[in-house]
């Protein structure tokens, strides 16, 4: 069986700690802009937060987390997103599936714009953003790139299919 995408839940705390501890320092820096401690309870709590302003998804394989995505109501866009995928799973489509599902859920809640902060050296992700959002506004600020784009709702909904649930909110 392949990876599954589902909403994060409080019972994922230990799985999330193992996931974070397994990330290379480079992956940690590209996602969090610094190295992280998987034992920081405030970080774990923030990554699992789900309420009317926050959403969080995990990609799992054999009940272990291999990817994490989160969104929150933003200041520069309707929804700000952040994604991280375990090193062995990068480039396998897990991140794109997390993004597609996260944006689908955000669009259902009424979001029309998405924002992202990407470390300037993260050329791979910036290239993917340019392809997925050719009209995105990108502003360089202190070594990071602030991205704002329109959520292509028609594409998001077509990608997810017209039937089925966007995972229970």
Backbone as JSON Lines, residues from 0, in Angstrom:
{"i":0,"aa":"X","n":[0.85,-1.18,0.0],"ca":[0.0,0.0,0.0],"c":[0.89,1.24,0.0]}
{"i":1,"aa":"X","n":[0.47,2.31,-0.7],"ca":[1.24,3.55,-0.79],"c":[0.95,4.48,0.37]}
{"i":2,"aa":"X","n":[1.41,5.7,0.21],"ca":[1.2,6.7,1.26],"c":[-0.26,7.12,1.31]}
{"i":3,"aa":"X","n":[-0.7,7.48,2.48],"ca":[-2.06,7.97,2.71],"c":[-1.97,9.4,3.24]}
{"i":4,"aa":"X","n":[-2.89,10.25,2.82],"ca":[-2.98,11.62,3.32],"c":[-4.18,11.68,4.24]}
{"i":5,"aa":"X","n":[-3.99,12.23,5.43],"ca":[-5.11,12.35,6.38],"c":[-4.88,13.55,7.28]}
{"i":6,"aa":"X","n":[-5.95,14.02,7.94],"ca":[-5.77,15.11,8.9],"c":[-4.87,14.66,10.05]}
{"i":7,"aa":"X","n":[-4.06,15.58,10.54],"ca":[-3.25,15.3,11.72],"c":[-4.18,15.18,12.92]}
{"i":8,"aa":"X","n":[-3.72,14.49,13.94],"ca":[-4.51,14.35,15.16],"c":[-3.56,14.32,16.36]}
{"i":9,"aa":"X","n":[-4.11,14.57,17.52],"ca":[-3.28,14.66,18.72],"c":[-2.52,13.36,18.98]}
{"i":10,"aa":"X","n":[-3.06,12.23,18.58],"ca":[-2.4,10.95,18.77],"c":[-1.14,10.8,17.9]}
{"i":11,"aa":"X","n":[-0.89,11.76,17.01],"ca":[0.28,11.71,16.14],"c":[1.53,12.29,16.8]}
{"i":12,"aa":"X","n":[1.44,12.72,18.03],"ca":[2.56,13.41,18.67],"c":[3.87,12.61,18.6]}
{"i":13,"aa":"X","n":[3.87,11.35,19.01],"ca":[5.09,10.54,18.99],"c":[5.55,10.27,17.57]}
{"i":14,"aa":"X","n":[4.62,10.01,16.65],"ca":[4.99,9.79,15.25],"c":[5.64,11.05,14.67]}
{"i":15,"aa":"X","n":[5.08,12.21,15.01],"ca":[5.61,13.47,14.51],"c":[7.01,13.73,15.08]}
{"i":16,"aa":"X","n":[7.23,13.4,16.33],"ca":[8.57,13.55,16.92],"c":[9.58,12.68,16.17]}
{"i":17,"aa":"X","n":[9.21,11.43,15.88],"ca":[10.11,10.55,15.13],"c":[10.36,11.09,13.72]}
{"i":18,"aa":"X","n":[9.3,11.59,13.1],"ca":[9.43,12.16,11.75],"c":[10.42,13.32,11.76]}
{"i":19,"aa":"X","n":[10.25,14.27,12.67],"ca":[11.12,15.44,12.74],"c":[12.56,15.03,13.05]}
{"i":20,"aa":"X","n":[12.73,14.08,13.96],"ca":[14.08,13.62,14.33],"c":[14.78,12.96,13.14]}
{"i":21,"aa":"X","n":[14.02,12.41,12.21],"ca":[14.59,11.74,11.05],"c":[14.92,12.65,9.88]}
{"i":22,"aa":"X","n":[14.51,13.92,9.96],"ca":[14.79,14.86,8.88],"c":[16.26,15.26,8.91]}
{"i":23,"aa":"X","n":[16.88,15.35,7.74],"ca":[18.25,15.84,7.68],"c":[18.27,17.31,8.1]}
{"i":24,"aa":"X","n":[19.45,17.78,8.53],"ca":[19.58,19.18,8.92],"c":[19.22,20.09,7.75]}
{"i":25,"aa":"X","n":[19.62,19.71,6.54],"ca":[19.3,20.52,5.35],"c":[17.78,20.63,5.17]}
{"i":26,"aa":"X","n":[17.06,19.53,5.3],"ca":[15.61,19.56,5.16],"c":[14.98,20.39,6.27]}
{"i":27,"aa":"X","n":[15.47,20.27,7.49],"ca":[14.97,21.09,8.59],"c":[15.15,22.57,8.28]}
{"i":28,"aa":"X","n":[16.32,22.94,7.79],"ca":[16.6,24.35,7.49],"c":[15.7,24.85,6.36]}
{"i":29,"aa":"X","n":[15.53,24.04,5.32],"ca":[14.69,24.47,4.2],"c":[13.24,24.66,4.61]}
{"i":30,"aa":"X","n":[12.75,23.89,5.58],"ca":[11.37,24.03,6.03],"c":[11.21,25.05,7.16]}
{"i":31,"aa":"X","n":[12.06,24.96,8.18],"ca":[11.89,25.78,9.38],"c":[12.85,26.97,9.44]}
{"i":32,"aa":"X","n":[13.76,27.08,8.47],"ca":[14.78,28.12,8.38],"c":[15.82,27.98,9.49]}
{"i":33,"aa":"X","n":[15.82,26.85,10.2],"ca":[16.78,26.55,11.25],"c":[16.69,25.06,11.56]}
{"i":34,"aa":"X","n":[17.66,24.56,12.31],"ca":[17.54,23.2,12.81],"c":[16.47,23.18,13.9]}
{"i":35,"aa":"X","n":[15.82,22.05,14.09],"ca":[14.75,21.98,15.09],"c":[14.99,20.82,16.04]}
{"i":36,"aa":"X","n":[14.42,20.96,17.21],"ca":[14.42,19.87,18.18],"c":[13.06,19.2,18.13]}
{"i":37,"aa":"X","n":[13.07,17.91,17.85],"ca":[11.81,17.16,17.77],"c":[11.14,17.05,19.12]}
{"i":38,"aa":"X","n":[11.85,17.4,20.18],"ca":[11.29,17.28,21.52],"c":[10.6,18.56,22.0]}
{"i":39,"aa":"X","n":[10.69,19.65,21.24],"ca":[10.05,20.91,21.64],"c":[8.54,20.76,21.59]}
{"i":40,"aa":"X","n":[7.91,20.75,22.74],"ca":[6.46,20.53,22.78],"c":[5.69,21.66,22.1]}
{"i":41,"aa":"X","n":[6.21,22.88,22.14],"ca":[5.52,24.0,21.48],"c":[5.52,23.8,19.96]}
{"i":42,"aa":"X","n":[6.6,23.26,19.41],"ca":[6.65,23.0,17.98],"c":[5.67,21.89,17.61]}
{"i":43,"aa":"X","n":[5.67,20.82,18.36],"ca":[4.76,19.7,18.09],"c":[3.32,20.18,18.16]}
{"i":44,"aa":"X","n":[3.0,20.96,19.19],"ca":[1.64,21.48,19.35],"c":[1.24,22.34,18.15]}
{"i":45,"aa":"X","n":[2.14,23.19,17.69],"ca":[1.85,24.06,16.54],"c":[1.65,23.24,15.27]}
{"i":46,"aa":"X","n":[2.44,22.17,15.09],"ca":[2.33,21.35,13.88],"c":[1.07,20.5,13.86]}
{"i":47,"aa":"X","n":[0.49,20.25,15.03],"ca":[-0.73,19.44,15.11],"c":[-2.0,20.28,15.25]}
{"i":48,"aa":"X","n":[-1.86,21.6,15.34],"ca":[-3.01,22.49,15.58],"c":[-4.03,22.41,14.45]}
{"i":49,"aa":"X","n":[-5.27,22.18,14.84],"ca":[-6.38,22.18,13.89],"c":[-7.56,22.86,14.55]}
{"i":50,"aa":"X","n":[-8.0,23.96,13.96],"ca":[-9.17,24.68,14.44],"c":[-9.68,25.53,13.28]}
{"i":51,"aa":"X","n":[-10.49,26.53,13.57],"ca":[-11.07,27.33,12.48],"c":[-10.02,28.16,11.73]}
{"i":52,"aa":"X","n":[-8.83,28.34,12.31],"ca":[-7.77,29.13,11.67],"c":[-6.6,28.27,11.17]}
{"i":53,"aa":"X","n":[-6.5,27.02,11.62],"ca":[-5.36,26.15,11.31],"c":[-5.82,24.81,10.75]}
{"i":54,"aa":"X","n":[-5.04,24.28,9.82],"ca":[-5.29,22.95,9.29],"c":[-3.95,22.23,9.24]}
{"i":55,"aa":"X","n":[-3.96,20.94,9.43],"ca":[-2.72,20.15,9.39],"c":[-3.02,18.78,8.81]}
{"i":56,"aa":"X","n":[-2.15,18.35,7.92],"ca":[-2.27,17.03,7.29],"c":[-0.96,16.27,7.47]}
{"i":57,"aa":"X","n":[-1.06,14.96,7.45],"ca":[0.14,14.13,7.44],"c":[0.01,13.12,6.3]}
{"i":58,"aa":"X","n":[1.16,12.77,5.75],"ca":[1.25,11.67,4.81],"c":[1.85,10.52,5.6]}
{"i":59,"aa":"X","n":[1.22,9.36,5.54],"ca":[1.71,8.22,6.31],"c":[1.99,7.04,5.4]}
{"i":60,"aa":"X","n":[2.88,6.21,5.85],"ca":[3.17,4.93,5.22],"c":[3.39,3.95,6.37]}
{"i":61,"aa":"X","n":[2.6,2.9,6.38],"ca":[2.69,1.91,7.46],"c":[2.59,2.57,8.83]}
{"i":62,"aa":"X","n":[1.69,3.52,8.95],"ca":[1.39,4.23,10.2],"c":[2.53,5.14,10.68]}
{"i":63,"aa":"X","n":[3.53,5.37,9.86],"ca":[4.59,6.32,10.2],"c":[4.45,7.55,9.31]}
{"i":64,"aa":"X","n":[4.73,8.72,9.84],"ca":[4.62,9.96,9.09],"c":[5.81,10.12,8.15]}
{"i":65,"aa":"X","n":[5.53,10.41,6.88],"ca":[6.58,10.67,5.89],"c":[6.45,12.07,5.3]}
{"i":66,"aa":"X","n":[5.4,12.8,5.69],"ca":[5.21,14.16,5.23],"c":[4.24,14.9,6.12]}
{"i":67,"aa":"X","n":[4.4,16.22,6.19],"ca":[3.52,17.06,7.01],"c":[3.23,18.35,6.24]}
{"i":68,"aa":"X","n":[2.0,18.79,6.31],"ca":[1.6,20.05,5.69],"c":[0.68,20.79,6.65]}
{"i":69,"aa":"X","n":[0.81,22.09,6.67],"ca":[-0.07,22.88,7.53],"c":[-0.45,24.17,6.83]}
{"i":70,"aa":"X","n":[-1.59,24.7,7.25],"ca":[-2.02,26.0,6.76],"c":[-2.63,26.78,7.91]}
{"i":71,"aa":"X","n":[-2.62,28.08,7.75],"ca":[-3.27,28.95,8.73],"c":[-3.73,30.2,8.01]}
{"i":72,"aa":"X","n":[-4.75,30.81,8.57],"ca":[-5.26,32.04,7.98],"c":[-4.13,33.07,8.04]}
{"i":73,"aa":"X","n":[-3.8,33.63,6.89],"ca":[-2.63,34.48,6.79],"c":[-2.91,35.96,6.81]}
{"i":74,"aa":"X","n":[-1.82,36.72,6.89],"ca":[-1.9,38.17,6.86],"c":[-1.75,38.69,5.43]}
{"i":75,"aa":"X","n":[-0.93,38.0,4.61],"ca":[-0.67,38.46,3.25],"c":[-1.5,37.7,2.21]}
{"i":76,"aa":"X","n":[-2.12,36.61,2.63],"ca":[-2.95,35.79,1.75],"c":[-4.04,35.17,2.61]}
{"i":77,"aa":"X","n":[-5.08,34.66,1.96],"ca":[-6.16,34.01,2.72],"c":[-5.64,32.87,3.57]}
{"i":78,"aa":"X","n":[-4.69,32.12,3.01],"ca":[-4.13,30.97,3.72],"c":[-2.63,30.91,3.44]}
{"i":79,"aa":"X","n":[-1.85,30.7,4.48],"ca":[-0.41,30.5,4.37],"c":[-0.15,29.01,4.55]}
{"i":80,"aa":"X","n":[0.75,28.45,3.75],"ca":[1.01,27.01,3.84],"c":[2.49,26.72,4.04]}
{"i":81,"aa":"X","n":[2.77,25.55,4.61],"ca":[4.14,25.07,4.78],"c":[4.1,23.54,4.71]}
{"i":82,"aa":"X","n":[5.08,22.97,4.03],"ca":[5.12,21.53,3.8],"c":[6.54,21.03,4.04]}
{"i":83,"aa":"X","n":[6.65,19.82,4.57],"ca":[7.95,19.16,4.68],"c":[7.75,17.66,4.44]}
{"i":84,"aa":"X","n":[8.67,17.07,3.71],"ca":[8.61,15.65,3.37],"c":[9.92,15.0,3.8]}
{"i":85,"aa":"X","n":[9.83,13.8,4.36],"ca":[11.03,13.05,4.77],"c":[11.98,12.91,3.58]}
{"i":86,"aa":"X","n":[13.25,12.99,3.87],"ca":[14.27,12.98,2.82],"c":[14.1,11.85,1.8]}
{"i":87,"aa":"X","n":[13.89,10.58,2.21],"ca":[13.76,9.52,1.2],"c":[12.53,9.66,0.31]}
{"i":88,"aa":"X","n":[11.56,10.44,0.72],"ca":[10.31,10.58,-0.02],"c":[10.25,11.85,-0.86]}
{"i":89,"aa":"X","n":[11.28,12.69,-0.78],"ca":[11.29,13.91,-1.58],"c":[11.41,13.56,-3.05]}
{"i":90,"aa":"X","n":[10.63,14.27,-3.88],"ca":[10.66,14.02,-5.32],"c":[9.77,12.87,-5.77]}
{"i":91,"aa":"X","n":[8.99,12.31,-4.85],"ca":[8.11,11.17,-5.18],"c":[6.64,11.56,-5.28]}
{"i":92,"aa":"X","n":[6.33,12.84,-5.19],"ca":[4.95,13.3,-5.32],"c":[4.19,13.46,-4.01]}
{"i":93,"aa":"X","n":[4.8,13.09,-2.89],"ca":[4.12,13.21,-1.59],"c":[3.83,14.67,-1.28]}
{"i":94,"aa":"X","n":[4.81,15.54,-1.48],"ca":[4.62,16.97,-1.22],"c":[3.51,17.56,-2.06]}
{"i":95,"aa":"X","n":[3.48,17.22,-3.34],"ca":[2.43,17.74,-4.22],"c":[1.05,17.28,-3.78]}
{"i":96,"aa":"X","n":[0.94,16.01,-3.37],"ca":[-0.35,15.51,-2.88],"c":[-0.76,16.23,-1.61]}
{"i":97,"aa":"X","n":[0.18,16.51,-0.73],"ca":[-0.14,17.26,0.49],"c":[-0.61,18.68,0.13]}
{"i":98,"aa":"X","n":[0.09,19.33,-0.78],"ca":[-0.29,20.69,-1.19],"c":[-1.67,20.68,-1.83]}
{"i":99,"aa":"X","n":[-1.91,19.76,-2.76],"ca":[-3.2,19.7,-3.44],"c":[-4.34,19.52,-2.43]}
{"i":100,"aa":"X","n":[-4.16,18.62,-1.48],"ca":[-5.2,18.36,-0.49],"c":[-5.39,19.56,0.43]}
{"i":101,"aa":"X","n":[-4.29,20.17,0.85],"ca":[-4.37,21.34,1.72],"c":[-5.09,22.49,1.03]}
{"i":102,"aa":"X","n":[-4.75,22.74,-0.24],"ca":[-5.39,23.83,-0.98],"c":[-6.85,23.52,-1.27]}
{"i":103,"aa":"X","n":[-7.18,22.27,-1.5],"ca":[-8.57,21.88,-1.7],"c":[-9.37,22.19,-0.45]}
{"i":104,"aa":"X","n":[-8.85,21.8,0.69],"ca":[-9.54,22.06,1.96],"c":[-9.67,23.56,2.22]}
{"i":105,"aa":"X","n":[-8.62,24.32,1.88],"ca":[-8.66,25.78,2.06],"c":[-9.68,26.42,1.13]}
{"i":106,"aa":"X","n":[-9.73,25.96,-0.12],"ca":[-10.69,26.51,-1.09],"c":[-12.12,26.24,-0.63]}
{"i":107,"aa":"X","n":[-12.37,25.07,-0.08],"ca":[-13.7,24.75,0.43],"c":[-14.1,25.73,1.54]}
{"i":108,"aa":"X","n":[-13.12,26.18,2.3],"ca":[-13.37,27.14,3.39],"c":[-13.42,28.58,2.88]}
{"i":109,"aa":"X","n":[-13.23,28.77,1.56],"ca":[-13.37,30.1,0.98],"c":[-12.08,30.81,0.6]}
{"i":110,"aa":"X","n":[-10.93,30.19,0.8],"ca":[-9.66,30.83,0.46],"c":[-9.52,30.95,-1.05]}
{"i":111,"aa":"X","n":[-9.02,32.1,-1.5],"ca":[-8.76,32.29,-2.93],"c":[-7.29,32.62,-3.19]}
{"i":112,"aa":"X","n":[-6.54,32.98,-2.14],"ca":[-5.12,33.25,-2.3],"c":[-4.32,32.41,-1.31]}
{"i":113,"aa":"X","n":[-3.1,32.05,-1.74],"ca":[-2.2,31.25,-0.92],"c":[-0.87,31.98,-0.8]}
{"i":114,"aa":"X","n":[-0.28,31.89,0.39],"ca":[1.02,32.49,0.63],"c":[1.99,31.44,1.13]}
{"i":115,"aa":"X","n":[3.26,31.65,0.83],"ca":[4.32,30.75,1.29],"c":[5.58,31.57,1.52]}
{"i":116,"aa":"X","n":[6.35,31.21,2.52],"ca":[7.69,31.76,2.71],"c":[8.67,30.65,2.39]}
{"i":117,"aa":"X","n":[9.54,30.89,1.43],"ca":[10.48,29.88,0.96],"c":[11.89,30.44,1.1]}
{"i":118,"aa":"X","n":[12.78,29.66,1.68],"ca":[14.16,30.07,1.79],"c":[14.72,30.29,0.39]}
{"i":119,"aa":"X","n":[15.4,31.4,0.17],"ca":[15.89,31.75,-1.16],"c":[16.74,30.68,-1.81]}
{"i":120,"aa":"X","n":[17.46,29.89,-1.01],"ca":[18.31,28.83,-1.58],"c":[17.53,27.58,-1.97]}
{"i":121,"aa":"X","n":[16.23,27.53,-1.67],"ca":[15.42,26.36,-1.97],"c":[14.95,26.43,-3.42]}
{"i":122,"aa":"X","n":[15.9,26.31,-4.34],"ca":[15.64,26.46,-5.77],"c":[14.62,25.45,-6.29]}
{"i":123,"aa":"X","n":[14.66,24.24,-5.77],"ca":[13.74,23.19,-6.24],"c":[12.29,23.6,-5.98]}
{"i":124,"aa":"X","n":[12.01,24.05,-4.77],"ca":[10.64,24.45,-4.43],"c":[10.24,25.72,-5.18]}
{"i":125,"aa":"X","n":[11.15,26.67,-5.31],"ca":[10.83,27.89,-6.06],"c":[10.51,27.57,-7.52]}
{"i":126,"aa":"X","n":[11.23,26.62,-8.1],"ca":[10.94,26.2,-9.47],"c":[9.56,25.55,-9.57]}
{"i":127,"aa":"X","n":[9.24,24.69,-8.59],"ca":[7.91,24.06,-8.58],"c":[6.81,25.1,-8.44]}
{"i":128,"aa":"X","n":[7.03,26.11,-7.61],"ca":[6.04,27.17,-7.43],"c":[5.84,27.93,-8.73]}
{"i":129,"aa":"X","n":[6.94,28.25,-9.42],"ca":[6.82,28.98,-10.69],"c":[6.0,28.2,-11.71]}
{"i":130,"aa":"X","n":[6.16,26.86,-11.72],"ca":[5.4,26.03,-12.65],"c":[3.93,25.94,-12.24]}
{"i":131,"aa":"X","n":[3.68,25.76,-10.95],"ca":[2.3,25.59,-10.48],"c":[1.54,26.9,-10.45]}
{"i":132,"aa":"X","n":[2.24,28.0,-10.18],"ca":[1.61,29.31,-10.04],"c":[2.39,30.32,-10.89]}
{"i":133,"aa":"X","n":[2.27,30.27,-12.22],"ca":[3.08,31.15,-13.08],"c":[2.84,32.64,-12.83]}
{"i":134,"aa":"X","n":[1.68,33.0,-12.28],"ca":[1.39,34.42,-12.03],"c":[1.67,34.81,-10.58]}
{"i":135,"aa":"X","n":[2.35,33.96,-9.84],"ca":[2.62,34.25,-8.42],"c":[3.48,35.5,-8.28]}
{"i":136,"aa":"X","n":[3.19,36.24,-7.22],"ca":[4.01,37.4,-6.88],"c":[5.08,36.9,-5.92]}
{"i":137,"aa":"X","n":[6.35,37.17,-6.23],"ca":[7.46,36.75,-5.38],"c":[8.27,37.96,-4.96]}
{"i":138,"aa":"X","n":[8.44,38.11,-3.65],"ca":[9.18,39.23,-3.1],"c":[10.3,38.69,-2.22]}
{"i":139,"aa":"X","n":[11.52,39.12,-2.52],"ca":[12.67,38.69,-1.73],"c":[12.8,39.6,-0.52]}
{"i":140,"aa":"X","n":[12.97,38.98,0.66],"ca":[13.1,39.73,1.9],"c":[13.97,38.95,2.88]}
{"i":141,"aa":"X","n":[15.1,39.48,3.21],"ca":[16.0,38.88,4.21],"c":[16.33,37.42,3.92]}
{"i":142,"aa":"X","n":[16.64,37.1,2.68],"ca":[17.05,35.75,2.33],"c":[15.92,34.77,2.07]}
{"i":143,"aa":"X","n":[14.69,35.23,2.24],"ca":[13.56,34.35,1.93],"c":[12.73,34.98,0.82]}
{"i":144,"aa":"X","n":[11.9,34.16,0.22],"ca":[11.03,34.63,-0.85],"c":[9.6,34.5,-0.36]}
{"i":145,"aa":"X","n":[8.91,35.63,-0.3],"ca":[7.5,35.63,0.07],"c":[6.69,35.46,-1.2]}
{"i":146,"aa":"X","n":[5.9,34.4,-1.24],"ca":[5.12,34.07,-2.43],"c":[3.64,34.28,-2.14]}
{"i":147,"aa":"X","n":[2.95,34.93,-3.03],"ca":[1.5,35.06,-2.96],"c":[0.94,34.68,-4.33]}
{"i":148,"aa":"X","n":[-0.07,33.81,-4.32],"ca":[-0.64,33.34,-5.58],"c":[-2.13,33.11,-5.44]}
{"i":149,"aa":"X","n":[-2.79,33.09,-6.56],"ca":[-4.21,32.75,-6.58],"c":[-4.33,31.23,-6.53]}
{"i":150,"aa":"X","n":[-5.26,30.75,-5.72],"ca":[-5.54,29.32,-5.71],"c":[-6.36,29.04,-6.95]}
{"i":151,"aa":"X","n":[-5.85,28.19,-7.8],"ca":[-6.54,27.83,-9.03],"c":[-7.61,26.81,-8.68]}
{"i":152,"aa":"X","n":[-8.76,27.29,-8.23],"ca":[-9.78,26.4,-7.69],"c":[-10.22,25.35,-8.69]}
{"i":153,"aa":"X","n":[-10.38,25.72,-9.94],"ca":[-10.83,24.73,-10.92],"c":[-9.82,23.59,-11.02]}
{"i":154,"aa":"X","n":[-8.53,23.94,-11.04],"ca":[-7.49,22.92,-11.13],"c":[-7.44,22.08,-9.86]}
{"i":155,"aa":"X","n":[-7.57,22.73,-8.7],"ca":[-7.53,22.01,-7.43],"c":[-8.68,21.01,-7.37]}
{"i":156,"aa":"X","n":[-9.88,21.46,-7.72],"ca":[-11.04,20.57,-7.64],"c":[-10.96,19.47,-8.7]}
{"i":157,"aa":"X","n":[-10.44,19.77,-9.88],"ca":[-10.29,18.73,-10.9],"c":[-9.27,17.69,-10.45]}
{"i":158,"aa":"X","n":[-8.19,18.14,-9.82],"ca":[-7.15,17.23,-9.34],"c":[-7.71,16.28,-8.29]}
{"i":159,"aa":"X","n":[-8.56,16.81,-7.41],"ca":[-9.12,16.0,-6.34],"c":[-10.28,15.14,-6.82]}
{"i":160,"aa":"X","n":[-10.87,15.49,-7.94],"ca":[-12.03,14.75,-8.43],"c":[-13.3,15.38,-7.9]}
{"i":161,"aa":"X","n":[-14.37,15.14,-8.57],"ca":[-15.62,15.79,-8.19],"c":[-16.41,15.01,-7.15]}
{"i":162,"aa":"X","n":[-15.93,13.83,-6.79],"ca":[-16.63,13.05,-5.78],"c":[-15.71,12.8,-4.6]}
{"i":163,"aa":"X","n":[-16.27,12.46,-3.47],"ca":[-15.47,12.16,-2.3],"c":[-15.33,13.36,-1.4]}
{"i":164,"aa":"X","n":[-14.84,13.1,-0.24],"ca":[-14.71,14.11,0.79],"c":[-13.31,14.71,0.77]}
{"i":165,"aa":"X","n":[-13.16,16.0,1.14],"ca":[-11.85,16.62,1.23],"c":[-11.17,16.23,2.56]}
{"i":166,"aa":"X","n":[-11.46,15.07,3.07],"ca":[-11.03,14.64,4.39],"c":[-11.83,15.47,5.4]}
{"i":167,"aa":"X","n":[-12.35,14.87,6.34],"ca":[-13.22,15.55,7.28],"c":[-12.53,16.71,7.92]}
{"i":168,"aa":"X","n":[-13.16,17.88,7.86],"ca":[-12.58,19.09,8.46],"c":[-12.67,18.99,9.9]}
